[in-house]
Every structure is written in C-alpha cells, then in structure tokens.
PDB file of C-alpha atoms in Angstrom:
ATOM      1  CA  UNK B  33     111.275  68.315 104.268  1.00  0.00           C
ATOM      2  CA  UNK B  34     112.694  71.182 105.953  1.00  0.00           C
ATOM      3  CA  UNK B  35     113.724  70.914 109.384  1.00  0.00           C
ATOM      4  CA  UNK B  36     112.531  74.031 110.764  1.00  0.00           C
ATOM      5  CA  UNK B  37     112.948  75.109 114.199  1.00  0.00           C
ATOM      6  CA  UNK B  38     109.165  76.669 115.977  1.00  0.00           C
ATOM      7  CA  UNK B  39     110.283  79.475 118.157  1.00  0.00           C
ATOM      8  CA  UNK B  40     108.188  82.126 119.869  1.00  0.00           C
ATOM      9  CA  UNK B  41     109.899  85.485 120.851  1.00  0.00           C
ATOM     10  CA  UNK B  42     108.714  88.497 122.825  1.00  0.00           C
ATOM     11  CA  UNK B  43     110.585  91.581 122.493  1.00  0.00           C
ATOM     12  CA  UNK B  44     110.529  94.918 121.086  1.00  0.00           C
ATOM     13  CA  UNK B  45     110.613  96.410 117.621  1.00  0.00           C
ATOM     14  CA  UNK B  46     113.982  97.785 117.288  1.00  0.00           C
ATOM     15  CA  UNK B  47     112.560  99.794 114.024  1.00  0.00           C
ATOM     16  CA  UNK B  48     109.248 100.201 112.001  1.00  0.00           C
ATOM     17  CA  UNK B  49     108.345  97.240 109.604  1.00  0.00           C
ATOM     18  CA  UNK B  50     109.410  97.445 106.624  1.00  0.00           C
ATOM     19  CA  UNK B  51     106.627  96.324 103.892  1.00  0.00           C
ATOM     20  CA  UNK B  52     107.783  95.444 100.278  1.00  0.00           C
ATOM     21  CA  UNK B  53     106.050  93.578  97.251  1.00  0.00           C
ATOM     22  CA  UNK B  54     107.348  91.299  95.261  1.00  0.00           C
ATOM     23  CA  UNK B  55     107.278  91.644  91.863  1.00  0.00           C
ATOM     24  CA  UNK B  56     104.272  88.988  91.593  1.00  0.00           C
ATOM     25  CA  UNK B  57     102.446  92.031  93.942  1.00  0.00           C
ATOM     26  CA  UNK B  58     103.044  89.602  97.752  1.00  0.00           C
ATOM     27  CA  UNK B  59     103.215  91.704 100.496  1.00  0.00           C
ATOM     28  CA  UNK B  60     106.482  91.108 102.579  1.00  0.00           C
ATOM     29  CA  UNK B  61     107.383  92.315 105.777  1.00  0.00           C
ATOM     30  CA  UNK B  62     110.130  92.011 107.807  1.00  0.00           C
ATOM     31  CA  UNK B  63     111.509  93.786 111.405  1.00  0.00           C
ATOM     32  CA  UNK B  64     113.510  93.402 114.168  1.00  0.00           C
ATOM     33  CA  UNK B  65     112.763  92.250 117.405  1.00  0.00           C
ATOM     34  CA  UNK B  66     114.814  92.683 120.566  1.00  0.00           C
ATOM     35  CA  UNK B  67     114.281  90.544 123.140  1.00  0.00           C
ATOM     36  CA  UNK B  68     116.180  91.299 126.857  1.00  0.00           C
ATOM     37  CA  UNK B  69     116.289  88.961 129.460  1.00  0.00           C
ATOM     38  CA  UNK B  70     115.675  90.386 133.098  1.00  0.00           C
ATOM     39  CA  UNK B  71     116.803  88.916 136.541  1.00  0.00           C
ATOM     40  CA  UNK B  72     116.176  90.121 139.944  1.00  0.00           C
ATOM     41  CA  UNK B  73     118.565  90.748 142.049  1.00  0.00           C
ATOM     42  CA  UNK B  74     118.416  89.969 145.258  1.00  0.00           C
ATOM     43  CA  UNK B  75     121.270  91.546 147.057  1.00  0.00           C
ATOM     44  CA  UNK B  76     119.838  95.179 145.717  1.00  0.00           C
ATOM     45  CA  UNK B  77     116.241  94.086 145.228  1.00  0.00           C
ATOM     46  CA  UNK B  78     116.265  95.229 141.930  1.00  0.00           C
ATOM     47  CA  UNK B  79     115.779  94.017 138.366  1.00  0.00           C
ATOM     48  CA  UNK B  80     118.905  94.479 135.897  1.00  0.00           C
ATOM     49  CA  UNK B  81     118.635  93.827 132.377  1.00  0.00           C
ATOM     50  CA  UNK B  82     120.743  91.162 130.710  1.00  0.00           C
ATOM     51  CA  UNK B  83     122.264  91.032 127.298  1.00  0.00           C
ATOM     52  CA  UNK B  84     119.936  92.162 124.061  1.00  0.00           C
ATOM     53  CA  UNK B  85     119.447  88.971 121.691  1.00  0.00           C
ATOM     54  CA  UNK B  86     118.010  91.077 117.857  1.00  0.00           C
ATOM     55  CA  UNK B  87     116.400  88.375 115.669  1.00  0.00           C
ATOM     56  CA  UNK B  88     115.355  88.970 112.304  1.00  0.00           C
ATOM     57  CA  UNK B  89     111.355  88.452 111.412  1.00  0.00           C
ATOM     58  CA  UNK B  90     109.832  88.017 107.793  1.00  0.00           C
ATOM     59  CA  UNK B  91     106.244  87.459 107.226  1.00  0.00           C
ATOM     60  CA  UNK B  92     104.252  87.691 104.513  1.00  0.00           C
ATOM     61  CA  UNK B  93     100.946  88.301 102.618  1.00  0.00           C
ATOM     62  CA  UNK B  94      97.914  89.323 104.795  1.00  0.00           C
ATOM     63  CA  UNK B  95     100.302  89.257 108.015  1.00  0.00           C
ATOM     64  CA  UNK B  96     102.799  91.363 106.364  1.00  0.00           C
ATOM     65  CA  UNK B  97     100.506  94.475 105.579  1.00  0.00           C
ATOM     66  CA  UNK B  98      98.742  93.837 108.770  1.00  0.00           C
ATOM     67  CA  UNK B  99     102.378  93.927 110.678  1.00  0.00           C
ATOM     68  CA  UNK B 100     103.037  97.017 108.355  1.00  0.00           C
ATOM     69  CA  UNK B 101      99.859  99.236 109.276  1.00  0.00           C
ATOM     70  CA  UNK B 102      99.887  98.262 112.770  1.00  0.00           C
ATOM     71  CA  UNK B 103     103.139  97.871 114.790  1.00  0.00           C
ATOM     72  CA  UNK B 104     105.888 100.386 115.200  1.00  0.00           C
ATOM     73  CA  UNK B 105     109.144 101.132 116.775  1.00  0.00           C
ATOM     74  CA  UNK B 106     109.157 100.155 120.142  1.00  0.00           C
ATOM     75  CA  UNK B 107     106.044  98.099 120.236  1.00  0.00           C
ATOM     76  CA  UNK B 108     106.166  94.671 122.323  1.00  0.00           C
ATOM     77  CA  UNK B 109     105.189  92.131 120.022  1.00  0.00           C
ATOM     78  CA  UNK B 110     105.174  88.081 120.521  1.00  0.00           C
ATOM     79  CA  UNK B 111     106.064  86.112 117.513  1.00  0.00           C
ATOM     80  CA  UNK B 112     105.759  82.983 116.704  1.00  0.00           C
ATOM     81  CA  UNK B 113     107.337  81.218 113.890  1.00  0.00           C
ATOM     82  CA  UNK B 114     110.064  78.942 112.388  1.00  0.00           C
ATOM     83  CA  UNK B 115     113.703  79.540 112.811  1.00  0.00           C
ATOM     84  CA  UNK B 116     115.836  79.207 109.839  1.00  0.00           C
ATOM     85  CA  UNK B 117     119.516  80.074 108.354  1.00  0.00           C
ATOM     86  CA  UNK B 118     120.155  81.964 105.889  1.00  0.00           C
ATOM     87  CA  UNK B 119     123.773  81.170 104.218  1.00  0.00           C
ATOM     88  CA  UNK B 120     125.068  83.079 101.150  1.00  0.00           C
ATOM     89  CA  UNK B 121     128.599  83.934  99.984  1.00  0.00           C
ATOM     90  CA  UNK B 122     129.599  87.357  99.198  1.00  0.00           C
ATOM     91  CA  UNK B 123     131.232  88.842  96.508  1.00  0.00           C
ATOM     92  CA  UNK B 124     134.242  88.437  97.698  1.00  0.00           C
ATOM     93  CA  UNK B 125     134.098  84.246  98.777  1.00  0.00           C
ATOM     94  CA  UNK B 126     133.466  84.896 102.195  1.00  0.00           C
ATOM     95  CA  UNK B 127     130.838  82.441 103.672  1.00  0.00           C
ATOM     96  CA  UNK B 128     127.828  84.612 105.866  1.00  0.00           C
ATOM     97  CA  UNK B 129     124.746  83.154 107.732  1.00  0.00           C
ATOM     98  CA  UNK B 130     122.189  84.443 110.376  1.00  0.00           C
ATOM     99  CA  UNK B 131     118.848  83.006 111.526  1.00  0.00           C
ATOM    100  CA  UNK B 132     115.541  84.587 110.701  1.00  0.00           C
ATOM    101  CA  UNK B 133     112.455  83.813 112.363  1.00  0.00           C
ATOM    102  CA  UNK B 134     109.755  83.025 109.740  1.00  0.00           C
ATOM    103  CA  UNK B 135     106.961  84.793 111.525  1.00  0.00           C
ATOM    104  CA  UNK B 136     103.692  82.550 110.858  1.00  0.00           C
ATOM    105  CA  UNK B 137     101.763  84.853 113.810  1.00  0.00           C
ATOM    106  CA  UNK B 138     102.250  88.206 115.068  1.00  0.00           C
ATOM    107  CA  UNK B 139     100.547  90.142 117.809  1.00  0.00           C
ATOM    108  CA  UNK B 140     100.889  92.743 120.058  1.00  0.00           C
ATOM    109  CA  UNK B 141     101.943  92.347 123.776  1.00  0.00           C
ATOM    110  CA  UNK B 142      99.333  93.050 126.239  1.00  0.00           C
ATOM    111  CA  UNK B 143     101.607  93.020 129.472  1.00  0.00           C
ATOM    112  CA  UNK B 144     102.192  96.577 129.555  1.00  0.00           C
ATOM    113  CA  UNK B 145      99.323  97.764 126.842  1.00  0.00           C
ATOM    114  CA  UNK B 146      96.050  97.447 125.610  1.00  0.00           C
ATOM    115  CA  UNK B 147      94.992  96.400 122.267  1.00  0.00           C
ATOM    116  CA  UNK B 148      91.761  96.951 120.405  1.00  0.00           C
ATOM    117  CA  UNK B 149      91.375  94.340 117.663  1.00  0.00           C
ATOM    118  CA  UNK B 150      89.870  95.504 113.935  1.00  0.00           C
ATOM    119  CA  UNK B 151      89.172  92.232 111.973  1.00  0.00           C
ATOM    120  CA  UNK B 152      89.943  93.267 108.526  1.00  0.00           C
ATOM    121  CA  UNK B 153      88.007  92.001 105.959  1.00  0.00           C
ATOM    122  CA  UNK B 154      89.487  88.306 103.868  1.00  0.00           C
ATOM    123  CA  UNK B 155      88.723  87.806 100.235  1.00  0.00           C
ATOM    124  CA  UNK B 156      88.475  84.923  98.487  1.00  0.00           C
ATOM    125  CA  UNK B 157      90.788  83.955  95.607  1.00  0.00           C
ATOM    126  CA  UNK B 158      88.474  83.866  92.467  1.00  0.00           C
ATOM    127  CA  UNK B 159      87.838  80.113  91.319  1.00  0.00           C
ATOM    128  CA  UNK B 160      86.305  78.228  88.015  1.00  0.00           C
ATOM    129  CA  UNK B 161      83.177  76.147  89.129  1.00  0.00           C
ATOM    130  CA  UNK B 162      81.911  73.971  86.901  1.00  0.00           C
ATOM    131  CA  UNK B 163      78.221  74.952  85.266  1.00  0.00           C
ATOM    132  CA  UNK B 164      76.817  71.686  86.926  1.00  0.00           C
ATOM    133  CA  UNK B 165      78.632  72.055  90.276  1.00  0.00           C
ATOM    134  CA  UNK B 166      75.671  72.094  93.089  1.00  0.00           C
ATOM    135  CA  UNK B 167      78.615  73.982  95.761  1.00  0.00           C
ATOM    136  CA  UNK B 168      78.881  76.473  93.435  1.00  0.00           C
ATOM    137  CA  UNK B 169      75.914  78.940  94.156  1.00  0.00           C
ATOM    138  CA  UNK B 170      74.813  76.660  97.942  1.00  0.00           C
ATOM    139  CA  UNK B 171      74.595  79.545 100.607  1.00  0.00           C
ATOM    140  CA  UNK B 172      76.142  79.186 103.971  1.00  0.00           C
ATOM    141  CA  UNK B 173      73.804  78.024 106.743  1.00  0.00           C
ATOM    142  CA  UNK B 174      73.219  80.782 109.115  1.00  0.00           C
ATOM    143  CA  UNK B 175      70.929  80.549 112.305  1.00  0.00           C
ATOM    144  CA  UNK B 176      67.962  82.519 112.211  1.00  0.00           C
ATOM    145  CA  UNK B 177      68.374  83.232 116.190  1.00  0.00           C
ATOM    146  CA  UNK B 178      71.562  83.463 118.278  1.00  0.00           C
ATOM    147  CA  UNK B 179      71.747  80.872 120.878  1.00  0.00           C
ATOM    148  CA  UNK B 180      71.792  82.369 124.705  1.00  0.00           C
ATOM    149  CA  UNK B 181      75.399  81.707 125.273  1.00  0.00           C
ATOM    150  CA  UNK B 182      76.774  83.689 122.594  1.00  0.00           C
ATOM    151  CA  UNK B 183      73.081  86.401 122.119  1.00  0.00           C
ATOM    152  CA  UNK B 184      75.775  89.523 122.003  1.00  0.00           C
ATOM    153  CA  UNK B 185      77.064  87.835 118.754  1.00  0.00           C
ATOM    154  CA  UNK B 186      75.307  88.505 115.414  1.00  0.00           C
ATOM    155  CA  UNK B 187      73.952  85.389 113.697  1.00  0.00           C
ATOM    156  CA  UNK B 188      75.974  83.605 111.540  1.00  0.00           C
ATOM    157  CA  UNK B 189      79.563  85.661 112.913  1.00  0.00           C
ATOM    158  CA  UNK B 190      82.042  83.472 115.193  1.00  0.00           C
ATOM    159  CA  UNK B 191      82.112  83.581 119.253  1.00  0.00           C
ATOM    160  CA  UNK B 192      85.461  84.373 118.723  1.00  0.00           C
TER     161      UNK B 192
END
C-alpha cells in the first residue's frame, strides 16, 4: 500500500511538456509547474508576490499526449494528483530525493482564460470473447428521442 499524498496545485508551466514513450510505446509526460503565492498589502494597497514553490508533474498514457498537444509554457494549469519522493543515490554515494506530483488530472485554468474543450476520441483495448458469450455482439441501448432537459444533446451522447 503506498501512502501517497493527494495534492492539487495551480500554477504555471515553467516550460513545454515534455512527451516520451516508453519502450513498451506508453506515452509519458512530465512538466513543471510554478505555483506563487500572492498577498495584499494593505499599507500600499497592492498585491506582492511571494516566494515561487516548482513541483515536478508526470502523467501518463492518454493524459500525457493530451498534456503534450495542448499546454505550453506559461499556461495556468490545476493539477491534481499524488505526491511522492523520489530517492536515488548517485554515482558518487551521495543520497538525492525530491517530490513529484503524480498528475492523475490536468486542466487548464480558466481564471484568466478561456478554454474550448475537443473530446478526443477513446479506443477500446481489443479483447477475446468467447463464441457463446451473449455480451459479446449486445448493442448499447440508445434512446430513440432526447428527453427535454438535455434536447441540445444527441441521443445516446452524455449531458456532460
């Protein structure tokens, strides 16, 4: 059991994503994400930036490209994830460690920005189905008419 940490972040991309594939062909992602704390003042009446914390994101698969194709430097992002350590040793015996944010959602911040959403399209691992399996070839139920709450929403597609 690991004893994650769940953490969400908003900041800004201190770089573009960087995408890479494993060698099994998973996507990978990972970025940086500067978050800055800001206080008013009130002697000046003005707002004054405190110190920068950069934390370290990784997602990966579906998430990863998506991250990849749409964010860039400088874009506000919220994150949520799982904070970890990472400890290793290098070469030379010396003990290292910093936390990463396992990044199980992503999106863009819309305090200072709009955002038009593109679903992109999920597939399906293939799977073996038995010859006698009844599930196997069964289509979806879809409604043949829209209900009035949700009549802007093609039949059979999510209200959300």
């Amino acid at each position: 059991m690991r004893n994650d940490l769940p953490l969400t972040v908003v900041g800004n991309l201190v770089d573009d994503p960087e995408l890479r594939f494993t060698s099994a062909g998973v996507a990978v992602a990972r970025f940086t994400v500067a978050s800055t704390p800001r206080t008013f003042d009130r002697e000046t009446s003005t707002w004054r930036d405190g110190e920068a914390t950069f934390l370290d994101c990784s997602c990966w698969r579906q998430l990863a490209e998506n991250v990849a194709g749409s964010l860039s430097k400088g874009s506000r992002v919220v994150v949520a994830g799982r904070l970890r350590t990472d400890r290793w040793e290098t070469p030379e015996g010396e003990k290292r460690s910093r936390m990463v944010l396992d990044a199980d959602d992503v999106g863009a911040s819309m305090t200072f920005a709009t955002v038009t959403i593109t679903r992109t399209a999920r597939t399906a691992p293939p799977r073996e189905t038995a010859p006698d399996d009844p599930w196997a070839t069964a289509t979806p139920h879809r409604p043949t008419e829209p209900d009035s709450a949700h009549a802007d929403i093609p039949a059979g597609e999510p209200p959300f």
